[in-house]
mmCIF file of C-alpha atoms in Angstrom:
data_model
loop_
_atom_site.group_PDB
_atom_site.id
_atom_site.type_symbol
_atom_site.label_atom_id
_atom_site.label_comp_id
_atom_site.label_asym_id
_atom_site.label_seq_id
_atom_site.Cartn_x
_atom_site.Cartn_y
_atom_site.Cartn_z
ATOM 1 C CA LEU A 22 100.079 57.066 112.471
ATOM 2 C CA SER A 23 99.749 55.635 109.198
ATOM 3 C CA CYS A 24 103.624 56.490 108.167
ATOM 4 C CA GLY A 25 104.256 54.411 111.076
ATOM 5 C CA THR A 26 105.341 57.541 113.397
ATOM 6 C CA ARG A 27 104.402 58.029 116.738
ATOM 7 C CA TYR A 28 106.074 61.011 117.841
ATOM 8 C CA ILE A 29 107.082 64.539 115.434
ATOM 9 C CA SER A 30 108.776 66.957 116.676
ATOM 10 C CA GLY A 31 107.163 71.106 117.457
ATOM 11 C CA TYR A 32 106.795 74.352 118.057
ATOM 12 C CA ARG A 33 104.223 76.255 119.710
ATOM 13 C CA VAL A 34 102.991 79.378 117.906
ATOM 14 C CA PRO A 35 105.285 82.102 119.463
ATOM 15 C CA ARG A 36 102.438 84.177 121.701
ATOM 16 C CA VAL A 37 102.590 88.102 120.667
ATOM 17 C CA GLY A 38 102.058 91.089 122.105
ATOM 18 C CA ILE A 39 101.678 94.994 121.289
ATOM 19 C CA LEU A 40 101.991 97.932 122.918
ATOM 20 C CA VAL A 41 101.327 101.285 120.842
ATOM 21 C CA THR A 42 102.622 104.376 122.514
ATOM 22 C CA GLY A 43 101.906 108.121 122.532
ATOM 23 C CA ASP A 44 99.714 110.427 124.687
ATOM 24 C CA GLU A 45 98.730 112.168 120.983
ATOM 25 C CA LEU A 46 97.406 108.628 119.819
ATOM 26 C CA LEU A 47 93.101 108.233 118.895
ATOM 27 C CA ASN A 48 91.807 104.966 118.960
ATOM 28 C CA PRO A 49 89.411 104.362 115.485
ATOM 29 C CA GLY A 50 85.724 106.102 116.774
ATOM 30 C CA GLU A 51 87.052 108.424 119.260
ATOM 31 C CA GLU A 52 85.959 111.830 118.054
ATOM 32 C CA TYR A 53 89.389 114.041 116.739
ATOM 33 C CA SER A 54 90.776 117.086 118.211
ATOM 34 C CA ALA A 55 93.830 119.355 117.619
ATOM 35 C CA GLY A 56 97.324 118.158 118.019
ATOM 36 C CA LYS A 57 96.037 114.109 118.221
ATOM 37 C CA ILE A 58 96.648 111.300 115.550
ATOM 38 C CA TYR A 59 94.648 108.320 115.106
ATOM 39 C CA ASN A 60 96.567 104.991 115.875
ATOM 40 C CA SER A 61 96.999 103.199 113.104
ATOM 41 C CA ASN A 62 100.256 100.726 114.111
ATOM 42 C CA GLY A 63 98.245 98.544 116.736
ATOM 43 C CA PRO A 64 95.700 97.836 114.120
ATOM 44 C CA LEU A 65 98.219 97.461 111.436
ATOM 45 C CA LEU A 66 100.606 95.248 113.511
ATOM 46 C CA PHE A 67 97.705 93.118 114.692
ATOM 47 C CA TYR A 68 96.286 92.600 110.859
ATOM 48 C CA THR A 69 99.722 91.677 109.585
ATOM 49 C CA LEU A 70 100.503 89.114 112.523
ATOM 50 C CA LYS A 71 96.612 87.854 112.367
ATOM 51 C CA LYS A 72 97.392 87.052 108.478
ATOM 52 C CA TRP A 73 100.360 85.108 109.170
ATOM 53 C CA GLY A 74 99.080 83.456 111.911
ATOM 54 C CA TYR A 75 100.438 84.464 115.090
ATOM 55 C CA PRO A 76 98.078 84.906 118.108
ATOM 56 C CA VAL A 77 98.065 88.472 119.360
ATOM 57 C CA VAL A 78 97.012 88.262 123.483
ATOM 58 C CA VAL A 79 97.074 91.748 124.232
ATOM 59 C CA ASN A 80 96.835 94.801 121.967
ATOM 60 C CA GLU A 81 97.427 97.535 124.176
ATOM 61 C CA ARG A 82 97.900 101.462 123.780
ATOM 62 C CA VAL A 83 100.087 103.258 126.364
ATOM 63 C CA GLY A 84 100.579 107.081 127.024
ATOM 64 C CA ASP A 85 104.325 109.207 127.573
ATOM 65 C CA ASP A 86 104.327 107.976 131.187
ATOM 66 C CA ILE A 87 107.618 106.569 132.766
ATOM 67 C CA GLU A 88 105.982 104.423 135.734
ATOM 68 C CA LYS A 89 102.522 103.146 133.214
ATOM 69 C CA MET A 90 105.083 102.261 130.380
ATOM 70 C CA THR A 91 107.214 100.266 132.598
ATOM 71 C CA GLY A 92 103.759 98.552 134.295
ATOM 72 C CA SER A 93 102.500 98.178 130.646
ATOM 73 C CA ILE A 94 105.649 96.552 129.302
ATOM 74 C CA LEU A 95 106.235 94.007 132.300
ATOM 75 C CA ASN A 96 102.527 92.334 132.640
ATOM 76 C CA THR A 97 102.597 91.901 129.046
ATOM 77 C CA LEU A 98 105.813 90.136 128.858
ATOM 78 C CA LYS A 99 104.043 87.593 131.456
ATOM 79 C CA GLY A 100 101.706 86.490 128.721
ATOM 80 C CA VAL A 101 103.485 86.512 125.462
ATOM 81 C CA ASP A 102 106.697 85.282 123.993
ATOM 82 C CA ILE A 103 107.975 88.938 121.827
ATOM 83 C CA LEU A 104 106.400 92.071 122.262
ATOM 84 C CA PHE A 105 106.108 94.924 119.531
ATOM 85 C CA ILE A 106 106.649 98.154 121.027
ATOM 86 C CA SER A 107 105.360 101.279 118.372
ATOM 87 C CA GLY A 108 106.643 104.598 119.009
ATOM 88 C CA SER A 109 108.671 106.431 121.679
ATOM 89 C CA VAL A 110 111.942 104.570 120.557
ATOM 90 C CA SER A 111 114.149 107.383 119.258
ATOM 91 C CA VAL A 112 115.451 110.426 121.214
ATOM 92 C CA GLY A 113 113.178 113.080 121.709
ATOM 93 C CA ASP A 114 112.130 114.315 125.056
ATOM 94 C CA PHE A 115 109.085 112.210 125.557
ATOM 95 C CA ASP A 116 110.591 109.015 123.709
ATOM 96 C CA TYR A 117 110.855 107.076 126.829
ATOM 97 C CA VAL A 118 111.290 103.153 125.494
ATOM 98 C CA ARG A 119 114.538 102.818 125.227
ATOM 99 C CA GLY A 120 115.447 104.136 129.026
ATOM 100 C CA VAL A 121 112.398 102.136 130.892
ATOM 101 C CA LEU A 122 113.893 98.858 128.918
ATOM 102 C CA ASP A 123 117.542 99.700 130.029
ATOM 103 C CA ASP A 124 116.447 100.321 133.566
ATOM 104 C CA MET A 125 114.244 97.098 134.114
ATOM 105 C CA GLY A 126 117.485 94.974 132.856
ATOM 106 C CA ALA A 127 116.607 94.041 129.743
ATOM 107 C CA MET A 128 119.322 93.282 127.185
ATOM 108 C CA ARG A 129 120.083 95.283 124.246
ATOM 109 C CA VAL A 130 120.395 92.612 121.379
ATOM 110 C CA PHE A 131 121.088 95.833 119.241
ATOM 111 C CA GLN A 132 119.368 99.748 118.577
ATOM 112 C CA LYS A 133 119.634 101.821 116.049
ATOM 113 C CA VAL A 134 120.089 100.436 112.086
ATOM 114 C CA ALA A 135 121.271 102.271 109.320
ATOM 115 C CA ILE A 136 118.249 101.616 107.059
ATOM 116 C CA LYS A 137 115.595 104.297 105.965
ATOM 117 C CA PRO A 138 112.854 104.209 107.023
ATOM 118 C CA GLY A 139 113.167 102.015 110.583
ATOM 119 C CA LYS A 140 116.740 103.823 111.822
ATOM 120 C CA PRO A 141 115.149 103.748 115.915
ATOM 121 C CA VAL A 142 114.854 100.280 115.429
ATOM 122 C CA GLY A 143 115.742 98.541 118.199
ATOM 123 C CA CYS A 144 115.946 94.346 119.642
ATOM 124 C CA TYR A 145 116.270 93.667 123.786
ATOM 125 C CA ILE A 146 115.921 90.757 125.781
ATOM 126 C CA LYS A 147 114.038 90.219 128.669
ATOM 127 C CA ASP A 148 113.315 87.111 131.042
ATOM 128 C CA ASN A 149 113.647 85.002 127.683
ATOM 129 C CA LYS A 150 111.087 86.969 125.975
ATOM 130 C CA VAL A 151 112.097 89.161 122.566
ATOM 131 C CA ILE A 152 111.753 92.292 122.827
ATOM 132 C CA ILE A 153 111.180 94.257 119.251
ATOM 133 C CA ALA A 154 111.149 98.096 119.881
ATOM 134 C CA LEU A 155 109.244 99.722 116.329
ATOM 135 C CA PRO A 156 109.495 103.151 114.961
ATOM 136 C CA GLY A 157 106.199 105.178 115.537
ATOM 137 C CA ASN A 158 106.213 106.794 111.394
ATOM 138 C CA PRO A 159 103.714 103.508 110.544
ATOM 139 C CA VAL A 160 105.870 102.577 107.408
ATOM 140 C CA ALA A 161 109.107 102.762 109.195
ATOM 141 C CA ALA A 162 107.145 100.950 111.941
ATOM 142 C CA TYR A 163 106.045 98.148 108.854
ATOM 143 C CA VAL A 164 109.422 98.443 106.991
ATOM 144 C CA SER A 165 111.273 97.770 110.370
ATOM 145 C CA PHE A 166 108.278 94.663 111.153
ATOM 146 C CA LEU A 167 109.170 93.044 107.895
ATOM 147 C CA LEU A 168 112.825 92.981 108.037
ATOM 148 C CA PHE A 169 113.389 92.526 111.806
ATOM 149 C CA GLY A 170 110.019 91.157 113.823
ATOM 150 C CA LEU A 171 109.124 88.306 110.810
ATOM 151 C CA PRO A 172 112.044 86.768 111.002
ATOM 152 C CA ALA A 173 112.680 87.335 114.963
ATOM 153 C CA LEU A 174 109.221 85.146 114.821
ATOM 154 C CA TYR A 175 110.673 82.205 112.803
ATOM 155 C CA ARG A 176 113.213 81.825 114.785
ATOM 156 C CA LEU A 177 111.193 81.509 118.013
ATOM 157 C CA GLN A 178 109.704 78.488 115.619
ATOM 158 C CA ASN A 179 113.700 76.953 115.428
ATOM 159 C CA ARG A 180 112.801 78.049 111.101
ATOM 160 C CA GLN A 181 114.489 79.773 108.739
ATOM 161 C CA TYR A 182 112.469 83.443 107.570
ATOM 162 C CA GLU A 183 114.041 84.196 103.631
ATOM 163 C CA GLN A 184 113.235 87.511 101.896
ATOM 164 C CA ASP A 185 111.818 87.031 98.551
ATOM 165 C CA THR A 186 113.050 89.519 96.543
ATOM 166 C CA GLU A 187 112.926 90.395 92.978
ATOM 167 C CA THR A 188 115.272 92.072 90.230
ATOM 168 C CA VAL A 189 113.501 94.950 88.446
ATOM 169 C CA ILE A 190 115.333 97.489 85.591
ATOM 170 C CA LEU A 191 115.622 100.854 86.208
ATOM 171 C CA ARG A 192 113.243 103.376 84.217
ATOM 172 C CA ASP A 193 114.915 106.465 85.626
ATOM 173 C CA ASN A 194 117.725 107.852 87.353
ATOM 174 C CA ILE A 195 117.154 107.554 91.149
ATOM 175 C CA ILE A 196 119.216 110.366 92.790
ATOM 176 C CA ARG A 197 119.463 111.429 96.660
ATOM 177 C CA LYS A 198 121.617 113.597 98.958
ATOM 178 C CA PHE A 199 122.654 111.331 101.714
ATOM 179 C CA ALA A 200 124.044 107.492 101.148
ATOM 180 C CA ASP A 201 124.682 106.973 104.633
ATOM 181 C CA ARG A 202 121.623 104.041 105.123
ATOM 182 C CA GLU A 203 120.232 101.734 102.642
ATOM 183 C CA GLU A 204 117.166 103.068 101.818
ATOM 184 C CA LEU A 205 113.545 101.389 101.150
ATOM 185 C CA LEU A 206 111.225 103.290 98.395
ATOM 186 C CA PRO A 207 107.940 101.852 98.025
ATOM 187 C CA VAL A 208 107.016 99.977 94.804
ATOM 188 C CA ARG A 209 104.544 98.287 92.637
ATOM 189 C CA LEU A 210 106.081 95.283 90.962
ATOM 190 C CA GLY A 211 104.649 94.615 87.848
ATOM 191 C CA ASP A 212 105.785 91.838 85.452
ATOM 192 C CA LYS A 213 109.146 91.198 83.181
ATOM 193 C CA GLN A 214 111.231 93.405 86.040
ATOM 194 C CA ASP A 215 108.813 96.379 85.572
ATOM 195 C CA TYR A 216 107.631 98.610 88.008
ATOM 196 C CA GLU A 217 106.201 101.364 89.136
ATOM 197 C CA LEU A 218 107.996 103.946 91.813
ATOM 198 C CA LEU A 219 105.145 105.342 93.788
ATOM 199 C CA ASP A 220 104.859 109.184 95.421
ATOM 200 C CA TYR A 221 106.183 108.934 98.708
ATOM 201 C CA ASN A 222 106.528 111.509 100.948
ATOM 202 C CA GLY A 223 108.399 109.785 103.875
ATOM 203 C CA SER A 224 108.186 107.486 106.822
ATOM 204 C CA ALA A 225 104.592 108.527 107.594
ATOM 205 C CA HIS A 226 103.068 107.982 104.362
ATOM 206 C CA LEU A 227 100.210 105.304 105.131
ATOM 207 C CA ALA A 228 98.658 105.514 102.096
ATOM 208 C CA ALA A 229 102.148 104.868 99.656
ATOM 209 C CA LEU A 230 102.751 101.674 101.607
ATOM 210 C CA SER A 231 98.893 100.492 101.282
ATOM 211 C CA ARG A 232 99.609 101.105 97.320
ATOM 212 C CA SER A 233 103.221 99.154 97.410
ATOM 213 C CA ASN A 234 103.595 95.664 97.147
ATOM 214 C CA GLY A 235 107.778 95.897 97.424
ATOM 215 C CA LEU A 236 110.389 97.972 98.598
ATOM 216 C CA LEU A 237 113.359 98.967 96.119
ATOM 217 C CA ILE A 238 116.775 99.176 97.709
ATOM 218 C CA ILE A 239 118.608 101.672 97.100
ATOM 219 C CA PRO A 240 122.061 100.511 98.690
ATOM 220 C CA ARG A 241 124.288 102.513 101.433
ATOM 221 C CA GLY A 242 126.911 104.385 100.298
ATOM 222 C CA GLN A 243 125.280 104.654 96.849
ATOM 223 C CA LEU A 244 123.915 108.627 95.993
ATOM 224 C CA ARG A 245 122.722 107.445 92.469
ATOM 225 C CA LEU A 246 121.589 104.754 90.863
ATOM 226 C CA GLU A 247 121.230 105.126 86.670
ATOM 227 C CA ALA A 248 118.462 104.526 84.435
ATOM 228 C CA GLY A 249 118.855 100.675 82.427
ATOM 229 C CA ASP A 250 120.614 99.289 85.621
ATOM 230 C CA SER A 251 118.971 96.489 87.617
ATOM 231 C CA ALA A 252 118.189 97.074 91.275
ATOM 232 C CA ILE A 253 116.638 94.841 93.804
ATOM 233 C CA ALA A 254 113.362 95.084 95.582
ATOM 234 C CA ILE A 255 111.690 93.479 98.626
ATOM 235 C CA VAL A 256 108.592 91.334 97.776
ATOM 236 C CA ILE A 257 106.337 92.437 100.631
ATOM 237 C CA PRO A 258 104.084 89.484 101.823
ATOM 238 C CA GLN A 259 100.376 89.936 100.415
#
């Protein structure tokens, strides 16, 4: 009002839902038993979204049951603008999410990307609501959220998400067996293009992710990066 403006344009903060799938999941505090794992993706996504100021109105666990999964997705979509589903998005015997979304008539925007970790990630539209299907392994889920979830949230607000990156100078050669995907390795970024490449055992290695503040990019098509070369690292928002 002090500027003489009566009306301004604005966008409502998207309401977010989280569904974490899997009969094997236990919530924190539940007694551990053989064959079970604790639900890390639900809290990981919840507190990441909270840090960015997005209200999570649903954060639930759903078992590997087609009927229950269908009901949970449809009910959750009624009260949210964007839904993140973690797990059951690959091609295993109990990976039902793709089939459930197809059967309910969700429009597939994409499914599977040439990125490691995070290959199974998908995006769907149902009743003008966005659905991001994330992998079940926690590092893959977080990386997929960072690369696809945050940009989707920004677009819902008519904003453009810009990924922060840094250039680092490689200390050692980095060699891998396959080059069919862009690969992202957890690193600890320092000053003056320095970094620490962390011990990392794959997309379930949550401890490595917790120590990292960046993701070193190995481009698709490259089997080897040479010591002394420059490389790009994505800065993980803190």
